[in-house]
Coordinates of C-alpha atoms in Angstrom, one line a residue:
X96 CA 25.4 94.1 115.5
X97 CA 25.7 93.8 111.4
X98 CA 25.0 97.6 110.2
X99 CA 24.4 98.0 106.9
X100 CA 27.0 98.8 103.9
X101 CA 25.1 101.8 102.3
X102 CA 27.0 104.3 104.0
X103 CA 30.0 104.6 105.7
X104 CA 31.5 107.6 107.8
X105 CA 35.2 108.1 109.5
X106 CA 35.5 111.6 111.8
X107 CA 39.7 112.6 111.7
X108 CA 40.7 114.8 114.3
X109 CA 43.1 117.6 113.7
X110 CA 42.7 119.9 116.3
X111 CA 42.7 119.9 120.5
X112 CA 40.5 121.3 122.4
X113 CA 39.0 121.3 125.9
X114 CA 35.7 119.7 127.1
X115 CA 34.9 123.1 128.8
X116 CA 35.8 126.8 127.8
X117 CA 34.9 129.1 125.6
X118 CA 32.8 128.3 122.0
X119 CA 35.1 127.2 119.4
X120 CA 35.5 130.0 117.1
X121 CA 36.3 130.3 112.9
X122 CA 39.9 131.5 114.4
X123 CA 41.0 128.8 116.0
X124 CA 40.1 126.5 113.0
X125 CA 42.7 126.2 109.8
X126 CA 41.4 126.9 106.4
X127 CA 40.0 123.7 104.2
X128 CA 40.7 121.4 107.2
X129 CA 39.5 118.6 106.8
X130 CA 37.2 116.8 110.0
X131 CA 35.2 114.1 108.7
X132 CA 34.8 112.3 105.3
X133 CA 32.0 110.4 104.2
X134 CA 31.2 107.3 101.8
X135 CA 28.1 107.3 100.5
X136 CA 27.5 103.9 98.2
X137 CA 31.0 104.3 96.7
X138 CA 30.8 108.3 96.5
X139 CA 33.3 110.7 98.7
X140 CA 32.2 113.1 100.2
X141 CA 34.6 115.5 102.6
X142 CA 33.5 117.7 105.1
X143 CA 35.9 120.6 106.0
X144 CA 35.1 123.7 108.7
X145 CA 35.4 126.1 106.5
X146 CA 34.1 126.4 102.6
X147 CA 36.3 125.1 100.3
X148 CA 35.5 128.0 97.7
X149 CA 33.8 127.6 94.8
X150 CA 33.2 124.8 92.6
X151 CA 30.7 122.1 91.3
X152 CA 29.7 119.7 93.5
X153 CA 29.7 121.7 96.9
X154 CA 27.3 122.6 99.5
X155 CA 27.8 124.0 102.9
X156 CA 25.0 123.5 106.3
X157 CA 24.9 126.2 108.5
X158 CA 22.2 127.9 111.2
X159 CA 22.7 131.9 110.3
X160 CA 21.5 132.3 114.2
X161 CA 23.6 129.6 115.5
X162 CA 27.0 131.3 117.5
X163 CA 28.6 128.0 117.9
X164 CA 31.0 127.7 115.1
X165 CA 31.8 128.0 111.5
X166 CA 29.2 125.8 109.3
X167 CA 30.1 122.3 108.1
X168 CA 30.9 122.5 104.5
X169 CA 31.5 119.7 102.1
X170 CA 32.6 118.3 98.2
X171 CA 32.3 115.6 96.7
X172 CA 34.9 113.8 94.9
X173 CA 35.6 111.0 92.4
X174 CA 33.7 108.0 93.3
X175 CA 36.3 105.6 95.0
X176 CA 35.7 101.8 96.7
X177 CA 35.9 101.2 100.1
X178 CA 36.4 98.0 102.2
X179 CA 35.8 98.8 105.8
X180 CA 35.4 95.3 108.4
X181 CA 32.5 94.5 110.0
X182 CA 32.3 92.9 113.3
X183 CA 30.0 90.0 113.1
X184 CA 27.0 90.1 115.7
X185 CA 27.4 87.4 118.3
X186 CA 24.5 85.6 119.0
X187 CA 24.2 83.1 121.6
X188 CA 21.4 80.4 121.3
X189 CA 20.2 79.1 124.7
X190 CA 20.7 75.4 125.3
X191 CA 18.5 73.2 127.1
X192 CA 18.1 69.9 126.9
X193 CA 16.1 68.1 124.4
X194 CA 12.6 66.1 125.6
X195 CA 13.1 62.2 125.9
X196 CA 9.9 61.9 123.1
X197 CA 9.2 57.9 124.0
X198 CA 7.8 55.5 121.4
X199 CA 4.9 56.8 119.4
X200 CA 2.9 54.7 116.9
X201 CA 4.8 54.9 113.0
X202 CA 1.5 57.3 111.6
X203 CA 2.1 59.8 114.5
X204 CA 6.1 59.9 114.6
X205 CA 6.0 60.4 110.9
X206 CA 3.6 63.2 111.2
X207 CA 6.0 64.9 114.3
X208 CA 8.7 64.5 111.9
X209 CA 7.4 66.0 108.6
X210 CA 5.7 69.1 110.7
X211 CA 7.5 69.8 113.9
X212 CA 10.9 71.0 114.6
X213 CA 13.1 68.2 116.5
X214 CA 12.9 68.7 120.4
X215 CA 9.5 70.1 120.3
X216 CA 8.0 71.9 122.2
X217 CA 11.4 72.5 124.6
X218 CA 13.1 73.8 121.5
X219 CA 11.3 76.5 120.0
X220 CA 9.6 79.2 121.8
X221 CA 6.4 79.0 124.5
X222 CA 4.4 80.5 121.9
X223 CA 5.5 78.6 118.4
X224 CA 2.2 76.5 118.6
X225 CA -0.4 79.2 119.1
X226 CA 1.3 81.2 116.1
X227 CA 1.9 78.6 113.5
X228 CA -1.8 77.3 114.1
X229 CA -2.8 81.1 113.4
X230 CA -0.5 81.2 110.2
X231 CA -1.9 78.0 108.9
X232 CA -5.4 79.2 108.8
X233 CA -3.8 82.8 107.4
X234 CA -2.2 80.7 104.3
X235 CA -5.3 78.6 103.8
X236 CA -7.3 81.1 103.3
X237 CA -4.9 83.0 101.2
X238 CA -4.5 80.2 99.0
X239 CA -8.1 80.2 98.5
X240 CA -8.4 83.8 97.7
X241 CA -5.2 82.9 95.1
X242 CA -7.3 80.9 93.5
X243 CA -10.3 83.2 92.9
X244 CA -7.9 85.7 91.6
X245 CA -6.5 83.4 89.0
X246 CA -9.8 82.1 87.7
X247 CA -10.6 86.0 87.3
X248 CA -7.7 86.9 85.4
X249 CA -7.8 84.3 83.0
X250 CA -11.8 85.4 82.4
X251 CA -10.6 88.4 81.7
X252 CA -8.1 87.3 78.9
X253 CA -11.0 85.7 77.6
X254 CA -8.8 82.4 77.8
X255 CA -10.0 79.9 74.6
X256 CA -11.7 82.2 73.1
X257 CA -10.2 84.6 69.9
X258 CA -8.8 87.3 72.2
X259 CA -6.0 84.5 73.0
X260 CA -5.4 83.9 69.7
X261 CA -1.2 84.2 68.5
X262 CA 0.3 84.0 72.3
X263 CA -1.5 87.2 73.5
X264 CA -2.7 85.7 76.7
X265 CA 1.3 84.7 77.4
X266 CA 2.4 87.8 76.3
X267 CA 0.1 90.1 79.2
X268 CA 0.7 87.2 81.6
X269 CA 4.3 87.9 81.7
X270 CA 4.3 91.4 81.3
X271 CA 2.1 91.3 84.6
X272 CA 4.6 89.5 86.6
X273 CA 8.3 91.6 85.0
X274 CA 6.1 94.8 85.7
X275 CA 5.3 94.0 89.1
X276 CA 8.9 93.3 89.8
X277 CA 10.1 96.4 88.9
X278 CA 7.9 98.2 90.9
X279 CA 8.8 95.6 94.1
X280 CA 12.1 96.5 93.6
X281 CA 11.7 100.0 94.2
X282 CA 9.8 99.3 97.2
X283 CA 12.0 96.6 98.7
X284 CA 14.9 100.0 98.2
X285 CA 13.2 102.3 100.5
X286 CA 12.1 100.4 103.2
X287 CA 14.1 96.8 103.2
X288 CA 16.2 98.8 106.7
X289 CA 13.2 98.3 108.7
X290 CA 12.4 95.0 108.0
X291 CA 14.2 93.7 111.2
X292 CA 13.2 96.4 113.2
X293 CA 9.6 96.0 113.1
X294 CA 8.4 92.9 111.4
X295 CA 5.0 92.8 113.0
X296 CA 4.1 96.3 111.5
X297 CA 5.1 95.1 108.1
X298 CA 3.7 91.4 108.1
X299 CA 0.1 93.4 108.7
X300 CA 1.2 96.0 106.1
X301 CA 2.0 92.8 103.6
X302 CA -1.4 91.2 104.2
X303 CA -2.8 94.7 103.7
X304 CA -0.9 94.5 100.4
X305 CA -2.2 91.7 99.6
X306 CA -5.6 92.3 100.0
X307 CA -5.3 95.1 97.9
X308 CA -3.7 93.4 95.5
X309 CA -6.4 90.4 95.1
X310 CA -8.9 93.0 95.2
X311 CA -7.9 94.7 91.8
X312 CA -6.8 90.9 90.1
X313 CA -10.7 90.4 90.6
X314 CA -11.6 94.1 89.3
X315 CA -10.1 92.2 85.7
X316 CA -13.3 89.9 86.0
X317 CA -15.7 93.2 85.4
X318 CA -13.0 95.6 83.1
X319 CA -12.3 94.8 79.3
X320 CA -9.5 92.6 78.4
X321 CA -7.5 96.3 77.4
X322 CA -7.6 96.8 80.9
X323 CA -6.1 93.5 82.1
X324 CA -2.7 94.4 82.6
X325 CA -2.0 97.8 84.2
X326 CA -4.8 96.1 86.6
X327 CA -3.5 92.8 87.2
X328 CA 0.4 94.0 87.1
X329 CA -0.7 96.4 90.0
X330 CA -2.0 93.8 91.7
X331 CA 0.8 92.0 91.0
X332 CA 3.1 94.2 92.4
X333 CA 1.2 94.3 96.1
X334 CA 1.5 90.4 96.1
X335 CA 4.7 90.5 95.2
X336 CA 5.7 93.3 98.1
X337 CA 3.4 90.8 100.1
X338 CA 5.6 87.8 99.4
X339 CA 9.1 90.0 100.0
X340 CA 8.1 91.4 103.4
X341 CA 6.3 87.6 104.2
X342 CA 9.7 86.0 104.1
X343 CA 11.6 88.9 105.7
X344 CA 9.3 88.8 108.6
X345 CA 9.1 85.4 108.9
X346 CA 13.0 85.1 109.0
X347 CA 13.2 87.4 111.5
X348 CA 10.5 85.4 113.7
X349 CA 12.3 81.8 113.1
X350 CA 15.2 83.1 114.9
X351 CA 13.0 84.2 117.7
X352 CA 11.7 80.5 117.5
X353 CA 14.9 78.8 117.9
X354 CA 16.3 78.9 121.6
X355 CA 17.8 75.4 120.8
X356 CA 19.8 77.2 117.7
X357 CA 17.5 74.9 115.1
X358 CA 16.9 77.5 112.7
X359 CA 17.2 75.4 109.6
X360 CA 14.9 72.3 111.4
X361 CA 12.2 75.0 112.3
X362 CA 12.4 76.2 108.4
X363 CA 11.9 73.5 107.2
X364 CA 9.2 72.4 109.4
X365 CA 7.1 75.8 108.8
X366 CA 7.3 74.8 105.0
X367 CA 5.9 71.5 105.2
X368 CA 3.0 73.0 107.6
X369 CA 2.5 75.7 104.7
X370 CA 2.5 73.7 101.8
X371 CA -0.4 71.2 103.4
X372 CA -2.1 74.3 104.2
X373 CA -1.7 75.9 100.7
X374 CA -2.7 72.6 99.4
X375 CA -6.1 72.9 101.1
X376 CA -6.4 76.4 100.5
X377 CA -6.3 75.6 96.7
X378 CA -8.4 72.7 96.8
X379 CA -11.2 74.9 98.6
X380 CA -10.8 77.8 96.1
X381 CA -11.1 75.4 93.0
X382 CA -14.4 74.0 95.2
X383 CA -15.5 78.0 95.0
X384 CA -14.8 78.4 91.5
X385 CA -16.6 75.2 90.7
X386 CA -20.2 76.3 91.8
X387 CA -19.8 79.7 90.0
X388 CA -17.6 81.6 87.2
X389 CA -19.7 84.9 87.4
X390 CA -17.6 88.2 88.7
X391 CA -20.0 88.7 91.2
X392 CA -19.7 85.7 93.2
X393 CA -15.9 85.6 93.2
X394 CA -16.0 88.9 94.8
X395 CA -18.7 88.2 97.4
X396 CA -16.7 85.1 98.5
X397 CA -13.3 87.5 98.6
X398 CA -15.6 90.0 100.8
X399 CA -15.5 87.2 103.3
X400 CA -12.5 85.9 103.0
X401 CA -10.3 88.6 102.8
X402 CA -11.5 90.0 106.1
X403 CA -11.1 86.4 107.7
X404 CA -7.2 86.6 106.2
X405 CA -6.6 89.9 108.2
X406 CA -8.2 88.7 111.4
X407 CA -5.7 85.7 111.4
X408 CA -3.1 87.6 110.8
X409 CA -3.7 90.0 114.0
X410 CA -4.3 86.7 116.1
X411 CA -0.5 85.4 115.1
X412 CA 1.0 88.4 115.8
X413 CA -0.9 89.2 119.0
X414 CA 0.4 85.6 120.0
X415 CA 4.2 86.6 118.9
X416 CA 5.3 87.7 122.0
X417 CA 9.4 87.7 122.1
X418 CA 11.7 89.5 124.9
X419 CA 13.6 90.9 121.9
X420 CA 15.2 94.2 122.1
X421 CA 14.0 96.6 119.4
X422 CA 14.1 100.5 119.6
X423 CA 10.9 101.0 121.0
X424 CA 11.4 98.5 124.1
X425 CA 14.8 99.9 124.7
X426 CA 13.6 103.1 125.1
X427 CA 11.0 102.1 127.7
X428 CA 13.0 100.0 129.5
X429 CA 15.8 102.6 129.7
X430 CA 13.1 105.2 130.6
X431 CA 11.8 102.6 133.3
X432 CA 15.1 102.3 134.7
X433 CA 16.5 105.7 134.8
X434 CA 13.1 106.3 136.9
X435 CA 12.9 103.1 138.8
X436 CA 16.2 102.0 139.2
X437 CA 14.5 98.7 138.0
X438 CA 13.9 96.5 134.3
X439 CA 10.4 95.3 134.0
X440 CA 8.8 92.4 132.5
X441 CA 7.5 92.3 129.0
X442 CA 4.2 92.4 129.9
X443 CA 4.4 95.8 131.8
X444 CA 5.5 97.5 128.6
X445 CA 1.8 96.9 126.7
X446 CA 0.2 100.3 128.3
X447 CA 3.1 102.3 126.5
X448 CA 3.0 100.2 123.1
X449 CA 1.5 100.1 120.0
X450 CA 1.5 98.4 117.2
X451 CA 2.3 94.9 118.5
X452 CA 4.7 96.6 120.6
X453 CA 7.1 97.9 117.8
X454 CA 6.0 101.9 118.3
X455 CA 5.6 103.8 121.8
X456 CA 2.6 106.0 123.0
X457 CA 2.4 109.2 123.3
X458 CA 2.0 109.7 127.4
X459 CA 3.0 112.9 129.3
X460 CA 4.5 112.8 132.6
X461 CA 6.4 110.5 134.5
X462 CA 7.6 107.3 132.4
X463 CA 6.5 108.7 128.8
X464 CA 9.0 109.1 126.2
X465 CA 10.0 113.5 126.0
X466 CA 12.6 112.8 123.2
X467 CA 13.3 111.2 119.6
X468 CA 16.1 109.6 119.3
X469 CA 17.7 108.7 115.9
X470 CA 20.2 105.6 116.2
X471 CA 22.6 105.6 113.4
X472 CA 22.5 109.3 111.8
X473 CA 24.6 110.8 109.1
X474 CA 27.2 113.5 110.5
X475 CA 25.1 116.2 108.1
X476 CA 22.2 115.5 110.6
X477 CA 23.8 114.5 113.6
X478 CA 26.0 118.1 113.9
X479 CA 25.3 121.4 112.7
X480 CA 29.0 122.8 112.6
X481 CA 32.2 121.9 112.7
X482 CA 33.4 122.7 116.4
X483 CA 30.6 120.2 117.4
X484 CA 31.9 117.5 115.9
X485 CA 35.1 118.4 117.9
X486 CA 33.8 119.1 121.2
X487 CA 31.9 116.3 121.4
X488 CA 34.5 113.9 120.0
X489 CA 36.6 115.2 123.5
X490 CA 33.9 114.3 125.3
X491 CA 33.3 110.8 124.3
X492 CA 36.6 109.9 122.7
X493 CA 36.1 106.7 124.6
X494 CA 32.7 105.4 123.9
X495 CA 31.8 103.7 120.7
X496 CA 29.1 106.4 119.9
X497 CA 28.7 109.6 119.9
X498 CA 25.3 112.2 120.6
X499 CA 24.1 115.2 119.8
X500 CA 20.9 117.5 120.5
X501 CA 18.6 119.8 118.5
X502 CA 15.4 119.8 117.3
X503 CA 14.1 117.4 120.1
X504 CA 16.0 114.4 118.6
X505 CA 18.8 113.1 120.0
X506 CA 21.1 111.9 117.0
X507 CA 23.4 109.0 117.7
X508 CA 26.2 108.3 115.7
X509 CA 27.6 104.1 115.9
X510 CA 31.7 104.1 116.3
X511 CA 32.8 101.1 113.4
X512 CA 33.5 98.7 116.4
X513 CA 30.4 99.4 118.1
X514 CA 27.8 96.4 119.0
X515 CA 24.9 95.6 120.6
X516 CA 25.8 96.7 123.9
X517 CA 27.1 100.5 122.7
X518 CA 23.5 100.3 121.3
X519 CA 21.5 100.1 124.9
X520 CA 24.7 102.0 126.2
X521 CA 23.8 104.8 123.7
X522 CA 19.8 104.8 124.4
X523 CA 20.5 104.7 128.0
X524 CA 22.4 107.7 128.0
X525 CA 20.7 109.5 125.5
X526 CA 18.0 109.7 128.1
X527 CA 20.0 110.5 131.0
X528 CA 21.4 113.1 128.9
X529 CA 17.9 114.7 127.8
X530 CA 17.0 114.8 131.3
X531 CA 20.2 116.8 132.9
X532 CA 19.1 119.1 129.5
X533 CA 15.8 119.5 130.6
X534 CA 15.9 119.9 134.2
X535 CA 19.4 122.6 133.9
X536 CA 17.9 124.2 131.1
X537 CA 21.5 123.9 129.2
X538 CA 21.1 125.3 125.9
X539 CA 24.2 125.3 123.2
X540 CA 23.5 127.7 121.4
X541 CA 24.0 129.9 124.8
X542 CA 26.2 128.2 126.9
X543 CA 28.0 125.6 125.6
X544 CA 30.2 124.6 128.7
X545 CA 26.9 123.9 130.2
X546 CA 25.8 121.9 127.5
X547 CA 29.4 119.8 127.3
X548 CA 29.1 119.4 131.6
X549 CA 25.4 117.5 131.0
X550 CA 27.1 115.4 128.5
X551 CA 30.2 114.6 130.8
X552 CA 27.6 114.2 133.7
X553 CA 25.2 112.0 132.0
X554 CA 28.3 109.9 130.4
X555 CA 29.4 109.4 134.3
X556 CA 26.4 108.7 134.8
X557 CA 26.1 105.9 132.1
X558 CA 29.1 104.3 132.9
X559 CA 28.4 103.3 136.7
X560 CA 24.8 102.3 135.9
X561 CA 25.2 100.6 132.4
X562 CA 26.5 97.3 134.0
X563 CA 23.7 96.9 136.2
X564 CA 21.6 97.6 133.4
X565 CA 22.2 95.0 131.3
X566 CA 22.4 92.5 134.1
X567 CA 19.1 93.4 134.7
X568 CA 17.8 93.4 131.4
X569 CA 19.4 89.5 131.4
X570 CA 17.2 88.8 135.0
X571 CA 14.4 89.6 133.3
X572 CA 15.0 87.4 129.9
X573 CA 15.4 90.4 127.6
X574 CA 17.9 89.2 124.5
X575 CA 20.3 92.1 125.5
X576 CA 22.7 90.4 122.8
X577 CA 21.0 92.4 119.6
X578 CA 19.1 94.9 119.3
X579 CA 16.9 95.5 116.5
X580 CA 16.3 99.0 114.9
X581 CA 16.5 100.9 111.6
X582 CA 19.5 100.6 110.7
X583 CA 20.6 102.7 107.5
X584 CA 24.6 101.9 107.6
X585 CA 26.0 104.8 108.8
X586 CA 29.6 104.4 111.0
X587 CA 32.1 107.0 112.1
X588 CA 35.5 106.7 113.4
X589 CA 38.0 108.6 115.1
X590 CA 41.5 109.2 116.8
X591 CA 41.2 107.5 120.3
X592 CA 43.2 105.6 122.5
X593 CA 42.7 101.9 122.9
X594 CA 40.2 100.8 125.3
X595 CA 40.9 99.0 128.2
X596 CA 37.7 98.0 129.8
X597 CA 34.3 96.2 128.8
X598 CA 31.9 99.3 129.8

């Protein structure tokens, strides 16, 4: 697993206390002590159990009607760097071997070489053919459309005529590409983390984009040329946010592509199928522009094309069908197990999917999902006091993660060493753990002990079934060696003693 490197967290014990017994009280805890400090993109923040008194920079969390301990309170200091290790995610590209191809004719092995990867089709995934084909009809036609766009534009500008007199036309042209930028920047800031997590939602969010984009490029064809660039850098901006998420996306699908480890051949490959498919793309669009300059006809041709765009796009990711791991399919395959004792297929999943399988339906009852559950939370999220932290820690001192309940959202906090497997460990027993909660009716803010023995119980729990689990999940195909999920760099440590087996 390769977290990210916004954040960082490490949890320091100083006390001892029992997995069971009474709640942990202000008494038993030492002024300004010190329980967990937090980097947050080269910023220190320390949490202590009780305030630190007053001063700048502090802030305390607490639930006035909560009797379980003091609240946590925290200050930040100085900002200071920190180099913390990350354990590289293993991944282990299947092997098989590689189709004797025979002699072809010069034409046709010269073709196969400039367009497919080597070893195709054994090389690449069952359904590499059926989505490239999709994506080169998606790019065609978006070239197309580029083309439309451009012409309109550069009508706009009133190109050769006096408006583009002393560089003007330059001047807009740049400022519509530097302003777009910026604002791609900002948007590649807030959402970059999910990128991995669900790339099918966002490639149809980019083409989206995209369409929007090309839609107000053309709007320059009917506005006055004052009106040219907060248009056409706004339309800039989607296509640019287009073009980010289109290679983020597509990254994330090569490696799905490459069970022979051929990432580079397949990259390569899918560029020399897009630039022949841009190529005719443009060569259509200047065939459209050719029979008519007027506004109106660009649009009416966009009206048709941008719709045809979208529709490929569904039909290549529809075809995408990979046994990855990402949040979503965890959870239902966890859910299916805890209820089944058994992993289904890929295919049994769809009636409890949307989105190209990347979200899960809302379905009551027996096998729907009762519980969120945030992977990688920040301790101010994850606990609500500082005798949590501590409880739980004695709990699960062993694991490489840590959970916590309220609000309906089970928060799970990643140990620094933690990988992939401490990831469908943690889902796994997240739901075991919501289940004991539900079915004892343990509450914490009532009775703790009963709270800490469904936590012991479903760890237990865990333990003896999370081997078979994950030999399962490997029966069934499913890439149990990384998950994929929104991960915003958050990692905890604490006091433990070394660990001595694999589970």
């Amino acid at each position: 697993m390769q977290p990210g490197k916004a954040i960082q967290s490490r949890i320091f014990r100083g006390l001892s206390t029992q997995a069971s017994g009474p709640q942990p009280s202000d008494e038993q805890q030492k002024p300004d002590h010190t329980i967990l400090t937090e980097y947050v993109s080269g910023r220190t923040r320390i949490f202590t159990s009780l305030p630190t008194g007053a001063g700048s920079g502090r802030g305390s969390k607490q639930s006035p009607s909560s009797p379980l301990t003091s609240p946590l309170s925290w200050q930040w200091l100085q900002p200071q760097s920190s180099q913390m290790g990350r354990k590289a995610s293993r991944w282990s590209q299947k092997r098989q071997k590689l189709l004797n191809l025979g002699v072809f004719s010069g034409l046709r092995q010269s073709m196969r070489e400039m367009f497919l990867p080597v070893g195709y089709p054994e090389s690449v995934h069952e359904c590499y053919a059926k989505f490239h084909a999709w994506l080169f009809l998606e790019t065609y036609v978006g070239s197309a459309i580029g083309v439309l766009c451009s012409q309109a534009m550069l009508a706009s500008l009133g190109l050769g005529e006096a408006e583009a007199a002393g560089g003007a036309v330059a001047i807009q042209w740049v400022l519509k590409d530097g302003i777009g930028e910026v604002g791609k920047l900002f948007f590649i800031k807030r959402f970059a983390s999910s990128f991995d997590s669900h790339p099918k939602t966002w490639k149809m969010v980019c083409e989206g984009f995209s369409s929007v984009g090309s839609a107000l490029q053309l709007c320059t064809a009917y506005v006055s040329p004052k009106f040219f660039l907060p248009l056409a850098a706004t339309g800039n901006m989607f296509e640019l946010i287009h073009y980010s998420i289109w290679a983020a996306s597509h990254m994330t699908f090569t490696r799905n592509f490459a069970l022979s480890g051929n990432v580079g051949d397949i990259v390569a490959k899918d560029d020399a199928q897009m630039s022949t498919a841009h190529l005719m793309g443009m060569i259509s669009g200047v065939g459209l522009i050719s029979i008519s300059h007027d506004p109106t006809f660009l649009f009416s041709a966009f009206a048709i094309l941008s719709p045809l765009n979208i529709w490929f796009t569904y039909k290549l990711l529809k075809t995408a069908q990979f046994e990855i791991l990402n949040q979503a399919k965890l959870t239902l395959l966890s859910r299916s197990y805890i209820d089944t004792g058994k992993v289904v297929d890929i295919d049994d999943l769809k009636d409890r999917e949307f989105m190209f399988g990347e979200f899960i339906k809302k379905i009551p009852g027996r096998g729907g999902i009762a519980v969120n559950i945030k992977l990688g939370a920040g301790a101010d999220k994850a606990f609500r006091g500082a005798g949590e932290v501590e409880r739980i820690v004695e709990v699960m001192r062993n694991e490489n993660y840590l959970i916590n309940y309220h609000n309906n959202c089970m928060w799970v906090m990643f140990h620094d060493d933690a990988e992939s497997n401490d990831v469908i460990k943690s889902v796994l027993h997240s739901l075991r753990f919501h289940d004991l909660l539900t079915s004892q009716n343990a509450d914490k803010e009532h009775d703790w002990d009963k709270y800490a023995q469904a936590m012991n119980e479903s760890l237990q729990w865990t333990r003896e079934k999370f081997p078979e689990f994950v030999a399962s999940l490997d029966s069934k195909d499913w890439q149990s060696d990384s998950v994929y999920w929104n991960d915003s760099g958050v990692r905890v440590e604490w006091d433990r003693p070394q660990k001595t087996e694999d589970f």
